[in-house]
C-alpha positions as MATLAB code, in Angstrom:
seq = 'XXXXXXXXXXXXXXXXXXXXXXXXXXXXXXXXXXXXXXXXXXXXXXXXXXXXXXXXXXXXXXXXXXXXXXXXXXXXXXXXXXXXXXXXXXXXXXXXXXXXXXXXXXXXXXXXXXXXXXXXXXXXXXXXXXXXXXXXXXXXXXXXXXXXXXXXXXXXXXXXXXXXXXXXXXXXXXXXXXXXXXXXXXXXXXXXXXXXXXXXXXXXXXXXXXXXXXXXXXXXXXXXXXXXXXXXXXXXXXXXXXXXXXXXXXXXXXXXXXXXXXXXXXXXXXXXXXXXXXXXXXXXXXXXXXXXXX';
ca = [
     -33.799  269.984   65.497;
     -33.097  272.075   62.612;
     -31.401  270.989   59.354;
     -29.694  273.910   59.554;
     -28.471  273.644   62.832;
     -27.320  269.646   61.819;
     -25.351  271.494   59.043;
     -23.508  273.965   61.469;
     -22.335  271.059   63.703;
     -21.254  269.286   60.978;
     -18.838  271.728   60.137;
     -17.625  272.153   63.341;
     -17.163  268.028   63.605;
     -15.305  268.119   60.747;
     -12.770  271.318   60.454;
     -12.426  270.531   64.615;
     -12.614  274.452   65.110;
     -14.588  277.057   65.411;
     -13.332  279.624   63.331;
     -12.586  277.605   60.296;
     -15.862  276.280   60.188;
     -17.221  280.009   60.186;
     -15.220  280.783   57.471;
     -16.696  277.729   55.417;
     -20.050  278.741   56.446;
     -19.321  282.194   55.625;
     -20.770  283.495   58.780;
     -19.541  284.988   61.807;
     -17.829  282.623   64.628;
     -20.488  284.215   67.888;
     -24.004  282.470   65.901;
     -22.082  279.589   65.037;
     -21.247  278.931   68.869;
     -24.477  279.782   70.380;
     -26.204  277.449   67.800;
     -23.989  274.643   68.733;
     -24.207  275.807   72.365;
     -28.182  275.292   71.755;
     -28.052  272.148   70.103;
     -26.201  270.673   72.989;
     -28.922  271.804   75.703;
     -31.602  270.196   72.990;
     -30.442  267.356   73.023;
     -28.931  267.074   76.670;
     -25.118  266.090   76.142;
     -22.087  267.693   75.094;
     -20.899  267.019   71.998;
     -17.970  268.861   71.721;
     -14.844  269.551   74.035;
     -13.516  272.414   73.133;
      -9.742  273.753   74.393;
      -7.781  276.980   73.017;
      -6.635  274.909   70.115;
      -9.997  273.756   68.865;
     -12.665  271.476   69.862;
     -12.428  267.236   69.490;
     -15.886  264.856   69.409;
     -17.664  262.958   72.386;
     -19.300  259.784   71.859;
     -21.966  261.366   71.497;
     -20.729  263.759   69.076;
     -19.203  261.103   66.885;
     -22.298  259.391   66.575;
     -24.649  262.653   65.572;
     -21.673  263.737   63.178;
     -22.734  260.399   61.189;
     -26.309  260.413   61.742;
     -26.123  264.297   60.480;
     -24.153  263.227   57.463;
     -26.565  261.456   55.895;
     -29.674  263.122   57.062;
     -28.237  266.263   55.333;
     -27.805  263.641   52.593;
     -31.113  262.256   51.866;
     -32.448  266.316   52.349;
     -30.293  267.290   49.190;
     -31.651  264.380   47.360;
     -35.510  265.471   47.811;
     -34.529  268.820   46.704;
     -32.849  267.786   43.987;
     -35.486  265.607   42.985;
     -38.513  267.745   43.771;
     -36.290  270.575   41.488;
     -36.204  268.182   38.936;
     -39.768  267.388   38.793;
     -41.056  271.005   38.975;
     -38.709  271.698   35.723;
     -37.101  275.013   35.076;
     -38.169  277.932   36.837;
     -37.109  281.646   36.777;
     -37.216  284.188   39.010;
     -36.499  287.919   38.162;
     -35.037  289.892   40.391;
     -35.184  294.177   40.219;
     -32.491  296.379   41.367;
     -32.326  300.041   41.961;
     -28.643  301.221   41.009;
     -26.436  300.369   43.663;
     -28.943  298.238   45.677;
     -27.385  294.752   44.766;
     -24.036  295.842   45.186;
     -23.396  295.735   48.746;
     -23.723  291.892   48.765;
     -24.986  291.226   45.682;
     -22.074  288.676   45.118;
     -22.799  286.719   48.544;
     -26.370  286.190   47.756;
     -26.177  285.065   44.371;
     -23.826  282.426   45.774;
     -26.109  281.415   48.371;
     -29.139  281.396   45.943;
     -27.744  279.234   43.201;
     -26.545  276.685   45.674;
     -30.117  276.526   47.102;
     -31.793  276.873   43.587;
     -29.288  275.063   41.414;
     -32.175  274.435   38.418;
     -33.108  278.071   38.772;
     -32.670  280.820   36.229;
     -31.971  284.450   37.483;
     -32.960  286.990   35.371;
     -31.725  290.255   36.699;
     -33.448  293.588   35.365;
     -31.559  296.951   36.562;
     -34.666  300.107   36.897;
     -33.544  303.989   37.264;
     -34.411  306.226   39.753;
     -37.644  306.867   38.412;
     -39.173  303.081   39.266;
     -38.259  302.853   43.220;
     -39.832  299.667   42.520;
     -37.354  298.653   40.283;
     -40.219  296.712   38.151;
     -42.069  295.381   41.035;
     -45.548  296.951   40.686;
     -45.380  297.061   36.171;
     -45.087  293.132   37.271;
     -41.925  293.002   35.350;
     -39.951  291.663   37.761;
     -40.610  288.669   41.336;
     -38.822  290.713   43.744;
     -37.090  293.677   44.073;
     -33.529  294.781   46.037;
     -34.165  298.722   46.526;
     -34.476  301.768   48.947;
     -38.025  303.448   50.390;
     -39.770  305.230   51.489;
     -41.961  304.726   47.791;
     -45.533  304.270   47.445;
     -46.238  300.326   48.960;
     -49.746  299.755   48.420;
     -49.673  296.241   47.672;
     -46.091  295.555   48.358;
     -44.565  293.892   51.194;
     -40.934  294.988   52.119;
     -38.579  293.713   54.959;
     -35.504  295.752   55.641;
     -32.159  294.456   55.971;
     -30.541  297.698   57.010;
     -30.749  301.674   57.522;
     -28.481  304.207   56.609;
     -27.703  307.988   56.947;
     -28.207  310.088   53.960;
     -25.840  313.225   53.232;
     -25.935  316.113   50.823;
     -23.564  315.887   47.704;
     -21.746  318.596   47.358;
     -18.628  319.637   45.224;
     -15.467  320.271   47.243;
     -15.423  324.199   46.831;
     -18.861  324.471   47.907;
     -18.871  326.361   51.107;
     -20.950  324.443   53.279;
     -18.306  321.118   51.969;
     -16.345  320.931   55.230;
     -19.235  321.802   57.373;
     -19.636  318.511   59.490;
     -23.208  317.901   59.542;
     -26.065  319.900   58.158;
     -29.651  320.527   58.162;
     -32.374  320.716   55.324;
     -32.907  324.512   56.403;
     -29.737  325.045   55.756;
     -30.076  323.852   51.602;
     -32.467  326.807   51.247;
     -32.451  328.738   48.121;
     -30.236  325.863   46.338;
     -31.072  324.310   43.347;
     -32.388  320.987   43.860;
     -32.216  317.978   40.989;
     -35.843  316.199   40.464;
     -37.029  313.331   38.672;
     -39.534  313.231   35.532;
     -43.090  313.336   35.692;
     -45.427  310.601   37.023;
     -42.241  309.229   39.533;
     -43.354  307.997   42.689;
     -44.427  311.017   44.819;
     -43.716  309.582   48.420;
     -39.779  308.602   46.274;
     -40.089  311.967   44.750;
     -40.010  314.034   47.918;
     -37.865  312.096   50.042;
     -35.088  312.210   47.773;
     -35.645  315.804   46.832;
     -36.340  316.988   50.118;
     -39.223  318.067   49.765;
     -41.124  315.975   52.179;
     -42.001  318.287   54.332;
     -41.923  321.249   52.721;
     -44.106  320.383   50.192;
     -42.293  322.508   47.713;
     -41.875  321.108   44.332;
     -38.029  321.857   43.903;
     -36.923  323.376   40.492;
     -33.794  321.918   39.138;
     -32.807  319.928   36.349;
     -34.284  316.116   35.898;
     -31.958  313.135   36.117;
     -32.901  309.282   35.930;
     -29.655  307.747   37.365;
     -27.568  308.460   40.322;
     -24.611  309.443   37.682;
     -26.965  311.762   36.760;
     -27.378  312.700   39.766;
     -23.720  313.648   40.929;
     -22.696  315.389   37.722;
     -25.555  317.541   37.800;
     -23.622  318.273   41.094;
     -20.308  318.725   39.841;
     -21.577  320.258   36.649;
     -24.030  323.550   38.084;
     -23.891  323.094   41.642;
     -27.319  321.363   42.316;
     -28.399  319.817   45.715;
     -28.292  316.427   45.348;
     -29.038  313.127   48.834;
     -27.275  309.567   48.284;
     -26.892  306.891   51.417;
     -23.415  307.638   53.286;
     -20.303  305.290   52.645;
     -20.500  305.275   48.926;
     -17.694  306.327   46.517;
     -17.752  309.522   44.681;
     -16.295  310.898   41.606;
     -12.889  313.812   42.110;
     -14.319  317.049   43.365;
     -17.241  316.056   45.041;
     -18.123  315.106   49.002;
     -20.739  314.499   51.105;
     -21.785  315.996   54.469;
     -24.295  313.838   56.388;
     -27.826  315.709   56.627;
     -28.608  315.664   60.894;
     -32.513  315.837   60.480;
     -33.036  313.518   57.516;
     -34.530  309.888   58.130;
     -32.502  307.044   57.129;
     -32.580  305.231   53.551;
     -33.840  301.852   54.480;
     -32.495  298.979   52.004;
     -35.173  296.646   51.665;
     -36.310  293.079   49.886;
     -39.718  294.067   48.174;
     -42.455  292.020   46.730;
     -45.884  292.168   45.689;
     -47.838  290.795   48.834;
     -50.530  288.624   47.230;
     -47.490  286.912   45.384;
     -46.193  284.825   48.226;
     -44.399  281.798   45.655;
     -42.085  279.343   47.336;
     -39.000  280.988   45.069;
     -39.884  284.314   46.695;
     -39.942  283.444   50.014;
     -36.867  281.627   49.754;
     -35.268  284.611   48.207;
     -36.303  286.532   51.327;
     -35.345  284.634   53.430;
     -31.737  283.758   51.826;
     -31.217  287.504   51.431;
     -31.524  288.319   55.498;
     -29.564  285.103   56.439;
     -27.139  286.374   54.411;
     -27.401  289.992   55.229;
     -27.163  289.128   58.489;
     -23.928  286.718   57.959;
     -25.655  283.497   58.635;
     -26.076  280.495   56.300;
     -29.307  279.308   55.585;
     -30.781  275.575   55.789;
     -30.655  274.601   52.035;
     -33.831  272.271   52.371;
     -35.893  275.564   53.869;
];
């Protein structure tokens, strides 16, 4: 029986309702049932009765609602404790421009209430350290996009998405509604300063497999990026769904692979605040709350 699973139920016991204990868990309402759902065959009794208007305790229920209580209790008190022994401890976390963004705000909610005695030092890299500080050993972990050079570096994705070609809105091929690479020949591509990543380099140029080194100007930051656009008509690749400036759009590329935004880390560094991190940052990806003692 998982703590986490106790801590789901309890919320249930107490807002008497599915839904409203989803939104205090922050997570959808299907998990949240089929862990309850699970928890009942565990244990092999119903604990709930549930009716259109919302669900009311068993016996049963009434009496794992208090054992639960303080269980989850006496948990937070060895964490608290154990935190309090180990002292103060920092992680630092790397970004890559808009990495963080998405749900930056969730997870940093769900990691202080887990790490309450931890500091957080954020440290925000340009496009020319896919790494975002990870393998200088400035930073613990990393939020970013690959494909980059991994040797030594664990990742785990927590989503994929379609990349597009910025154009500006007068550009002829604007209002096309997908297109290929092929069709980019002869345009002036952006590229990124000396000594980047090569496996980063070419992806986001292009170039991967062409093998071509493009000739354009250089830019370090995705504002760079789209007023070099706007500015002398470069090619430029971003993820889809992202906001852009007046007078530029972007048409999805049909034979490009997908950014993947991914959690990296160095993989001999394996430290209890990282792999909480990790694992806080797909539960709540993913839209489920994590056990707090885990």
């Amino acid at each position: 029986m998982e703590l986490r699973t106790l801590r789901y139920f309890v919320a249930v016991a107490e807002e008497l309702h599915f839904g409203r204990a989803a939104v205090r868990l922050r997570m959808t309402q299907p998990p949240l049932s089929r862990a309850i759902k699970q928890l009942e065959t565990h244990l092999g009794c119903v604990l709930l009765l549930r009716s259109p208007t919302g669900v009311a305790l068993t016996p049963a229920g009434v009496l794992l609602h208090e054992e639960a209580c303080a269980l989850l209790a006496q948990a937070d008190r060895i964490r608290e404790r154990v935190a309090e022994l180990a002292g103060p401890v920092t992680l630092t976390v790397g970004t890559l421009a808009d990495s963080a963004e998405a749900f930056g705000t969730r997870l940093a909610a769900a990691y202080r209430e887990h790490h309450p005695a931890a500091r957080i030092l954020i440290r925000e890299s340009d496009l020319t350290d896919p790494t975002a500080g990870l393998r200088a050993g400035l930073v613990d972990v990393a939020l970013t996009r690959a494909p980059f050079d991994d040797t030594g570096i664990a990742t785990r994705t927590l989503r994929s998405e379609r990349v597009g070609v910025v154009l500006r809105t007068d550009d002829l091929l604007a209002h096309r509604d997908g297109l290929r690479l092929a069709d980019l020949a002869g345009r002036r591509w952006f590229r990124f300063p000396d000594g980047t990543d090569p496996v980063w380099h070419a992806y986001w140029t292009g170039s991967a497999d062409s093998g071509r080194r493009r000739d354009g100007p250089v830019v370090r930051t995705a504002r760079e990026c789209l007023q070099s656009v706007l500015w002398n008509g470069t090619v430029g690749l971003m993820p889809l769904g992202h906001d852009l400036p007046e007078g530029l759009t972007v048409v999805p590329l049909t034979d490009m692979a997908p950014s993947r935004f991914v959690i990296a880390w160095r993989a001999a560094d394996t430290g209890p605040l990282i792999r909480s991190f990790v694992r806080i940052a797909e539960s709540v990806h993913h839209g489920i709350v994590p056990d707090r003692a885990g």
